[in-house]
Short mmCIF file of C-alpha atoms and ligand atoms in Angstrom, two decimals:
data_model
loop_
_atom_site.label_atom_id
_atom_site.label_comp_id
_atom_site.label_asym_id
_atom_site.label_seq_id
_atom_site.Cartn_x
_atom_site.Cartn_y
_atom_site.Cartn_z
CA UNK A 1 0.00 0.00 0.00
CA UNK A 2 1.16 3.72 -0.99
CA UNK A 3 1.73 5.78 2.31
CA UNK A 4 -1.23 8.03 0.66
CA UNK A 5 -0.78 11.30 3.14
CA UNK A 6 3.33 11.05 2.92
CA UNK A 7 2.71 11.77 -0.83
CA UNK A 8 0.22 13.77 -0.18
CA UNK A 9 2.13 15.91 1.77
CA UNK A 10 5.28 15.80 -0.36
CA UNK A 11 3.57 17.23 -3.21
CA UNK A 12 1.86 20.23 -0.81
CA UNK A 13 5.70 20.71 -0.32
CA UNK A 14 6.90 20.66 -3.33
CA UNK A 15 4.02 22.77 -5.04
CA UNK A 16 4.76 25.86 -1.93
CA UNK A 17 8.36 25.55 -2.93
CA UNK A 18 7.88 25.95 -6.72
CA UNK A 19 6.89 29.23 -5.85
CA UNK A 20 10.15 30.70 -3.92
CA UNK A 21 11.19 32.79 -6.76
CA UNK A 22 8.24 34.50 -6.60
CA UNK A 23 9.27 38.63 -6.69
CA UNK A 24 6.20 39.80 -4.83
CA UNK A 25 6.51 38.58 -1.18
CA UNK A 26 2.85 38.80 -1.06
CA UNK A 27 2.04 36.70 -4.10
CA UNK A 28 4.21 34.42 -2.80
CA UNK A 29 2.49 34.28 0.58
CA UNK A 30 -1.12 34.26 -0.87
CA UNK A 31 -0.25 31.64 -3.20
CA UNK A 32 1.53 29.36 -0.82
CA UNK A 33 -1.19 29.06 1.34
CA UNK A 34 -4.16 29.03 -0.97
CA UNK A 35 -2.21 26.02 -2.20
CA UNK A 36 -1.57 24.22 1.59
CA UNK A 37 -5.79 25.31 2.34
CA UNK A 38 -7.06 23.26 -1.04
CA UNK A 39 -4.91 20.67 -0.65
CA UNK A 40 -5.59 19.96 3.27
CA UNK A 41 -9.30 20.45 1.83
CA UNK A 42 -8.77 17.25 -0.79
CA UNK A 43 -6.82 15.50 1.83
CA UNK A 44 -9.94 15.98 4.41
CA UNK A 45 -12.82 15.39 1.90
CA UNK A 46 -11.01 13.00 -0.85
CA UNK A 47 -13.40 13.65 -3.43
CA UNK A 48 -13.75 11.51 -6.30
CA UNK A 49 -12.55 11.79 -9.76
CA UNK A 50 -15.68 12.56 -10.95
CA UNK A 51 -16.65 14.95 -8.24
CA UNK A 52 -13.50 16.90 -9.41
CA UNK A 53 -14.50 16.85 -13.00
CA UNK A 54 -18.16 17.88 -12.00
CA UNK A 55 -16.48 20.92 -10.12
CA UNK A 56 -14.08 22.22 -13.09
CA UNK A 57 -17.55 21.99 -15.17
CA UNK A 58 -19.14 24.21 -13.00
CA UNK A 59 -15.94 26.87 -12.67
CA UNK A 60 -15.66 26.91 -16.26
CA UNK A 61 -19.74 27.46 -16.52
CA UNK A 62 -19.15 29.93 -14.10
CA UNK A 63 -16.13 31.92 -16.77
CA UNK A 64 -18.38 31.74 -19.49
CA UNK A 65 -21.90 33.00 -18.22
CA UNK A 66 -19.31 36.10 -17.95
CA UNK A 67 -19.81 38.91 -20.00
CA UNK A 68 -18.78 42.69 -20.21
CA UNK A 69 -22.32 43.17 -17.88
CA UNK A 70 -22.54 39.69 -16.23
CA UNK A 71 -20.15 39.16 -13.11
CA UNK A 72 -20.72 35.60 -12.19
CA UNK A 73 -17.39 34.68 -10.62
CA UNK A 74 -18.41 37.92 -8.08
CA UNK A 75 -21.59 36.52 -7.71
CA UNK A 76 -19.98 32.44 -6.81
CA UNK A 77 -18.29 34.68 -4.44
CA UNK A 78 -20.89 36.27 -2.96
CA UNK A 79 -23.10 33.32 -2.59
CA UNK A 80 -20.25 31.52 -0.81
CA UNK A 81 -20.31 34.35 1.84
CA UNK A 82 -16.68 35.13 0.53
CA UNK A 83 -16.88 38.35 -0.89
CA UNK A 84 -18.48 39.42 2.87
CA UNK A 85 -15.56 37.42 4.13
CA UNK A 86 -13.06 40.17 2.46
CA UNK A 87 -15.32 42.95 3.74
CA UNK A 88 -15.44 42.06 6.60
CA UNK A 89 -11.39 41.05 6.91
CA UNK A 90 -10.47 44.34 6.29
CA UNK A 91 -12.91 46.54 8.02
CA UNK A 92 -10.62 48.68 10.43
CA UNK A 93 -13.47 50.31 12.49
CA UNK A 94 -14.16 54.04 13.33
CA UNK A 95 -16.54 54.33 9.92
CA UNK A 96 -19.23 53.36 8.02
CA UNK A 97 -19.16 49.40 7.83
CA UNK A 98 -18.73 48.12 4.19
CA UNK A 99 -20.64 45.75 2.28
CA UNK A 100 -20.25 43.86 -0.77
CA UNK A 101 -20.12 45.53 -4.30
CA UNK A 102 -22.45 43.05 -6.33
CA UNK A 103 -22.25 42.54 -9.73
CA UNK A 104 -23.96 45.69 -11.24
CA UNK A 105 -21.49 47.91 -10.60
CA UNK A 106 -20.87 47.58 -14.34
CA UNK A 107 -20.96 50.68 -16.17
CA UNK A 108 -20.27 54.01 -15.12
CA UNK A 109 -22.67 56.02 -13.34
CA UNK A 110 -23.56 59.14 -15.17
CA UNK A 111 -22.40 62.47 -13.20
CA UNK A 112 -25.14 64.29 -11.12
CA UNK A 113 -25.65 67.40 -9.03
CA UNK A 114 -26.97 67.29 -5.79
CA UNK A 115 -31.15 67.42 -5.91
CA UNK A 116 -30.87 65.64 -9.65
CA UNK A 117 -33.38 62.77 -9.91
CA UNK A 118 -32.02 59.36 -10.57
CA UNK A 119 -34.78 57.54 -11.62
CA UNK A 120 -35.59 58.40 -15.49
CA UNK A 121 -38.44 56.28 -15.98
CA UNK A 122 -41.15 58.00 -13.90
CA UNK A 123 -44.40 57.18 -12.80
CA UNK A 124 -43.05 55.58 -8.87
CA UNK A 125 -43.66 56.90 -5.26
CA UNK A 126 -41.21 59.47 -5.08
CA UNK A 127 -38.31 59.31 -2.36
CA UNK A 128 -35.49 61.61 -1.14
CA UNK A 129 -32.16 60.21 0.42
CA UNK A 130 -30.20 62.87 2.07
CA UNK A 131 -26.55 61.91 2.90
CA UNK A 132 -23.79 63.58 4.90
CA UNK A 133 -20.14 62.25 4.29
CA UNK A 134 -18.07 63.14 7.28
CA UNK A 135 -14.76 62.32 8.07
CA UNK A 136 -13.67 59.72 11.69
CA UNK A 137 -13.10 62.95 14.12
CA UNK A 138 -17.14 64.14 12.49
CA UNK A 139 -15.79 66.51 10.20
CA UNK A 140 -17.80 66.72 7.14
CA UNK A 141 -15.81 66.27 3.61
CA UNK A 142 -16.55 68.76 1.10
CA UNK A 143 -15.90 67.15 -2.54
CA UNK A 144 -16.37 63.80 -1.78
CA UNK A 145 -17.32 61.64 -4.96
CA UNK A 146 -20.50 59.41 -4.05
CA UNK A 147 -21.31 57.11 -6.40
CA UNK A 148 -24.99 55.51 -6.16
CA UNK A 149 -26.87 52.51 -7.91
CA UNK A 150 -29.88 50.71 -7.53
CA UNK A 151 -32.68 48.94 -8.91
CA UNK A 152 -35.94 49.93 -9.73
CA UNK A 153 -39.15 49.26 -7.61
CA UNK A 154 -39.74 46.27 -9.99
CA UNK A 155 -36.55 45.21 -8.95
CA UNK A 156 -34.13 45.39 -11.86
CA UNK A 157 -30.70 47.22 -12.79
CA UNK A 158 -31.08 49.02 -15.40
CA UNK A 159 -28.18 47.08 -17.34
CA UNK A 160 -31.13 43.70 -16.64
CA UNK A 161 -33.38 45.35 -18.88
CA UNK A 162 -31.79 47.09 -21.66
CA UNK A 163 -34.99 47.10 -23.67
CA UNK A 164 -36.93 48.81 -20.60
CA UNK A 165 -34.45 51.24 -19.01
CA UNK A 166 -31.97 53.27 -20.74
CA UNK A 167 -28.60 52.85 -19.46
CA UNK A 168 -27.92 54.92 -16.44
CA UNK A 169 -31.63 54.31 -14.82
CA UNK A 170 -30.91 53.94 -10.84
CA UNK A 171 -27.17 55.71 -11.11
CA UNK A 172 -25.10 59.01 -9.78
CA UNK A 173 -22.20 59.98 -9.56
CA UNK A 174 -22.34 62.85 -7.19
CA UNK A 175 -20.11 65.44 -5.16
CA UNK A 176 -20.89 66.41 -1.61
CA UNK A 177 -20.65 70.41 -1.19
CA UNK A 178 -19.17 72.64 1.41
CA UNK A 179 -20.90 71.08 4.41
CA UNK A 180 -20.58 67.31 2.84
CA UNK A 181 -23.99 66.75 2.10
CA UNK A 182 -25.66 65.48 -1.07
CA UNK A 183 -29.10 64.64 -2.12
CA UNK A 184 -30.99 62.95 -4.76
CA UNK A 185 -34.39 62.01 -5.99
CA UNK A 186 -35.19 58.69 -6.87
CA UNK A 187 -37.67 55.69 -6.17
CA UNK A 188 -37.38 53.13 -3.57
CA UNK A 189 -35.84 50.29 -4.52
CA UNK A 190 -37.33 47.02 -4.40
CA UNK A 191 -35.80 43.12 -2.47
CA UNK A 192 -35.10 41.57 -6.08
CA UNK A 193 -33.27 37.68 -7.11
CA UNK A 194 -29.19 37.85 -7.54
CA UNK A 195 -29.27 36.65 -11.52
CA UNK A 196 -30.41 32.73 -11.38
CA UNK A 197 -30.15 31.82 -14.85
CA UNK A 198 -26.73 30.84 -14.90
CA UNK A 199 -24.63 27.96 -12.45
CA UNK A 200 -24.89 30.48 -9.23
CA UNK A 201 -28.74 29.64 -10.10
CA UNK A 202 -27.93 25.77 -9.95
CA UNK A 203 -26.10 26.08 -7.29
CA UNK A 204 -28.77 27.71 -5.27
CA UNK A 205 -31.45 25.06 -6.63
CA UNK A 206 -29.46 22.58 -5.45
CA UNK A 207 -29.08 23.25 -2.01
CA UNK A 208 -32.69 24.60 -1.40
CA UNK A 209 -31.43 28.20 -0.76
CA UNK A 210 -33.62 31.76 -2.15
CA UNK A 211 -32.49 33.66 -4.36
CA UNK A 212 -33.81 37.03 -2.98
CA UNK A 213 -31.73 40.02 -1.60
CA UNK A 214 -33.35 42.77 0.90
CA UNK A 215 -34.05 46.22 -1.20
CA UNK A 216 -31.23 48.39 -0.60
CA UNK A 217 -29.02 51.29 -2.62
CA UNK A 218 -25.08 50.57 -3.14
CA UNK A 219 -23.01 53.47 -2.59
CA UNK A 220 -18.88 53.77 -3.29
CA UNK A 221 -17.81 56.96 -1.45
CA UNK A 222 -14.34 57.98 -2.14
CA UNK A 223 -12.50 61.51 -0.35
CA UNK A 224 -9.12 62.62 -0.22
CA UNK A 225 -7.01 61.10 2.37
CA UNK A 226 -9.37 58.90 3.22
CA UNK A 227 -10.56 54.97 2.22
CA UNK A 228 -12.74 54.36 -0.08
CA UNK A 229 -16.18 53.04 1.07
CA UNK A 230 -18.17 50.24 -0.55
CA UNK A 231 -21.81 49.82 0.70
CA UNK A 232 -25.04 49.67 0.75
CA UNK A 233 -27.80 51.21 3.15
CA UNK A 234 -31.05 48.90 3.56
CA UNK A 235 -34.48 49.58 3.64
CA UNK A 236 -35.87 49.21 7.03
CA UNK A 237 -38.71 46.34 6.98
CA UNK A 238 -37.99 45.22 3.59
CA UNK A 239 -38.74 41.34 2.72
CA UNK A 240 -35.57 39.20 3.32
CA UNK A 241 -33.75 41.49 5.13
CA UNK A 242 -32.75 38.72 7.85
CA UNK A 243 -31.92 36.38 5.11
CA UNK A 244 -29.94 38.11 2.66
CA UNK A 245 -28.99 35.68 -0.24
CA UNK A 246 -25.04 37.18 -0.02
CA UNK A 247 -25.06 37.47 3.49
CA UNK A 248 -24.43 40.88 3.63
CA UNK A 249 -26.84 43.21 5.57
CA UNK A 250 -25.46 45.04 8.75
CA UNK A 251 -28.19 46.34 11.53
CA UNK A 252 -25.74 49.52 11.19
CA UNK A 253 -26.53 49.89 7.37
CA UNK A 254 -30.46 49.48 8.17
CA UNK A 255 -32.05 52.79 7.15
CA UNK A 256 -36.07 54.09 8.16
CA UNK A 257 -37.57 55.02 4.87
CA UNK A 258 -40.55 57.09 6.31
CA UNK A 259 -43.33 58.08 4.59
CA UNK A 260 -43.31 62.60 4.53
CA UNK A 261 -46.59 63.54 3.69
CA UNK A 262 -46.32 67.94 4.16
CA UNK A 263 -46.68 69.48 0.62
CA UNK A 264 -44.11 72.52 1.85
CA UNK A 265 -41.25 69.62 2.59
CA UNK A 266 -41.77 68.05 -0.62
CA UNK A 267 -42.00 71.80 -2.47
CA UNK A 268 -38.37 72.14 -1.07
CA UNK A 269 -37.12 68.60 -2.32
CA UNK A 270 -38.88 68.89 -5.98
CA UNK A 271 -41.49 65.87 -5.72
CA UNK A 272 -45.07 65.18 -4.87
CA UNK A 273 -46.52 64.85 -1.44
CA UNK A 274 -46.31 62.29 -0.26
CA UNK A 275 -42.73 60.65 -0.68
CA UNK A 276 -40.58 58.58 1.31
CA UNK A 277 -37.43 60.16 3.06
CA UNK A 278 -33.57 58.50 3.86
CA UNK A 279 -31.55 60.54 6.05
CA UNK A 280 -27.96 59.13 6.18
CA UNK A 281 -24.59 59.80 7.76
CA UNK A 282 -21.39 57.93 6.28
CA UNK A 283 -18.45 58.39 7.86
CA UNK A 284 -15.05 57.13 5.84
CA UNK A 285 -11.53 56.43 7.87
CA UNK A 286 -8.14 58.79 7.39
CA UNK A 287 -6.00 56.48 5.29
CA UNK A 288 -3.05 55.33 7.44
CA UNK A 289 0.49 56.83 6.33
CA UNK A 290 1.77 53.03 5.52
CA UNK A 291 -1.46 53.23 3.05
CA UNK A 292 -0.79 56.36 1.70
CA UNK A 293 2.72 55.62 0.45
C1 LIG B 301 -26.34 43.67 -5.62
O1 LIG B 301 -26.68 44.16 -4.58
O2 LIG B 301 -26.40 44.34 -6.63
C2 LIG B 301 -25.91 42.25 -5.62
C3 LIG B 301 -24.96 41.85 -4.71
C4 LIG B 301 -24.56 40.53 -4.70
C5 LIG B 301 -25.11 39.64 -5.62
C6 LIG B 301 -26.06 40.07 -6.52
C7 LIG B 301 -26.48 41.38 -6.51
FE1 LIG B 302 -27.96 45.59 -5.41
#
């Protein structure tokens, strides 16, 4: 009989070493151990041949449902809980928390001034969200870039539905003025299905798990000295929004949505009475020296 884990181990040794002459201590270090974690994984589970075969299918499903506007490798991730894993791994504290980016951050969001309308199709309950970018020690951050997207209260990107919504339907790219405030009119968003039609879908099928995220709006915020921000804030009470299919809602990122129903307030803010109302503070971290260099 082979001594099956003394090989096993000699090629986990061998494969780590192949990579010494690796320039970039950190590729080096990232690869190493990504190789030591999947092997100890094979060594633990032994899965068959054909489970391994049945596994490259799916990864190379995965590469080709990709497209210039389909992300499904981000979306594997996010359905794994991984892509809330690296959120979560390098949150430092002291700010907003971060969320996941999704996959529809995939074309640029068209530039806006503060009190533009977002939503270009019409016709939905209007809402206001009112944000205030300030900086760890609460001061606020004048020319901040806040970049927004969302879906619509049907519950699609605009980039699902190129025949319905011209491109740019749900998106902003905005800059806070002098006290670091911004706001925006728009509709709120609806909880909606991460993209099942491709082998994320199957994968969900297969193990019995819902498709459905809680209705939220993503935001990047990015300020001088500072880190950037990816996240979302969620609409108070929506459906799902204790079982997020990516695993990614944070009570701090829970946001009231309340109804404002005083014609002089919505005068002031450019919509009909009544309309629903987010008031939101984000607060984004100095960058550390090391970081800055
Ligand atoms: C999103 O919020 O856009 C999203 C995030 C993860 C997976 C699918 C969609
Ligand atoms: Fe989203």
């Amino acid at each position: 009989m082979p001594d099956i884990d003394k090989a096993a181990g000699a090629i986990t040794t061998e494969v780590v070493e192949s990579f010494r002459d690796t320039d970039d201590p950190r590729l080096r270090e990232l690869l190493g151990g990504l190789v030591q974690h999947l092997h100890r994984y094979i060594r633990e589970y032994r899965p068959t041949l054909e489970e391994w075969e049945r596994a490259v299918e799916f990864l190379t499903a995965v590469g080709q449902k990709c497209d210039d506007t389909r992300q499904e490798f981000i979306l594997l991730s996010d359905v794994l809980g991984v892509s809330m894993m690296v959120e979560t791994v390098n949150e430092q504290g002291g700010g907003t928390e971060s969320t996941v980016l999704g996959p529809f951050h995939v074309v640029e969001s068209p530039a806006r001034n503060s009190g533009d309308s977002i939503d270009l199709m019409g016709g939905g309950t209007p809402c206001v969200v009112s944000v205030r970018v300030a900086s760890a020690d609460g001061s606020p951050l004048a020319g901040a870039s806040v970049d927004v997207w969302q879906c619509t209260e049907e519950g699609f990107y605009d980039v699902q539905q190129p025949d319905v919504q011209p491109l740019g339907n749900g998106r902003g790219l905005f800059r806070t003025d002098g006290e670091g405030r911004l706001w925006f009119r728009t509709v709120v968003p609806s909880h909606y299905p991460i993209p099942t039609d491709g082998p994320v879908g199957a994968l969900l099928e297969a193990t019995k798990r819902h498709p459905y995220r809680p209705a939220h709006i993503h935001f990047i915020v990015e300020a001088e000295k500072h880190r950037p921000l990816t996240t979302h804030i969620f609409v108070a009470n929506s459906q799902y929004i204790d079982s997020d299919a990516v695993f990614a809602v944070k009570e701090s990122l829970v946001v009231d949505f309340p109804t404002v129903d005083d014609q002089e307030t919505a005068g002031q803010y450019r919509v009909t009475s009544p309309f629903r109302m987010a008031e939101f503070d984000i607060v984004v971290e100095p960058e550390t020296e090391e970081a800055a260099r």
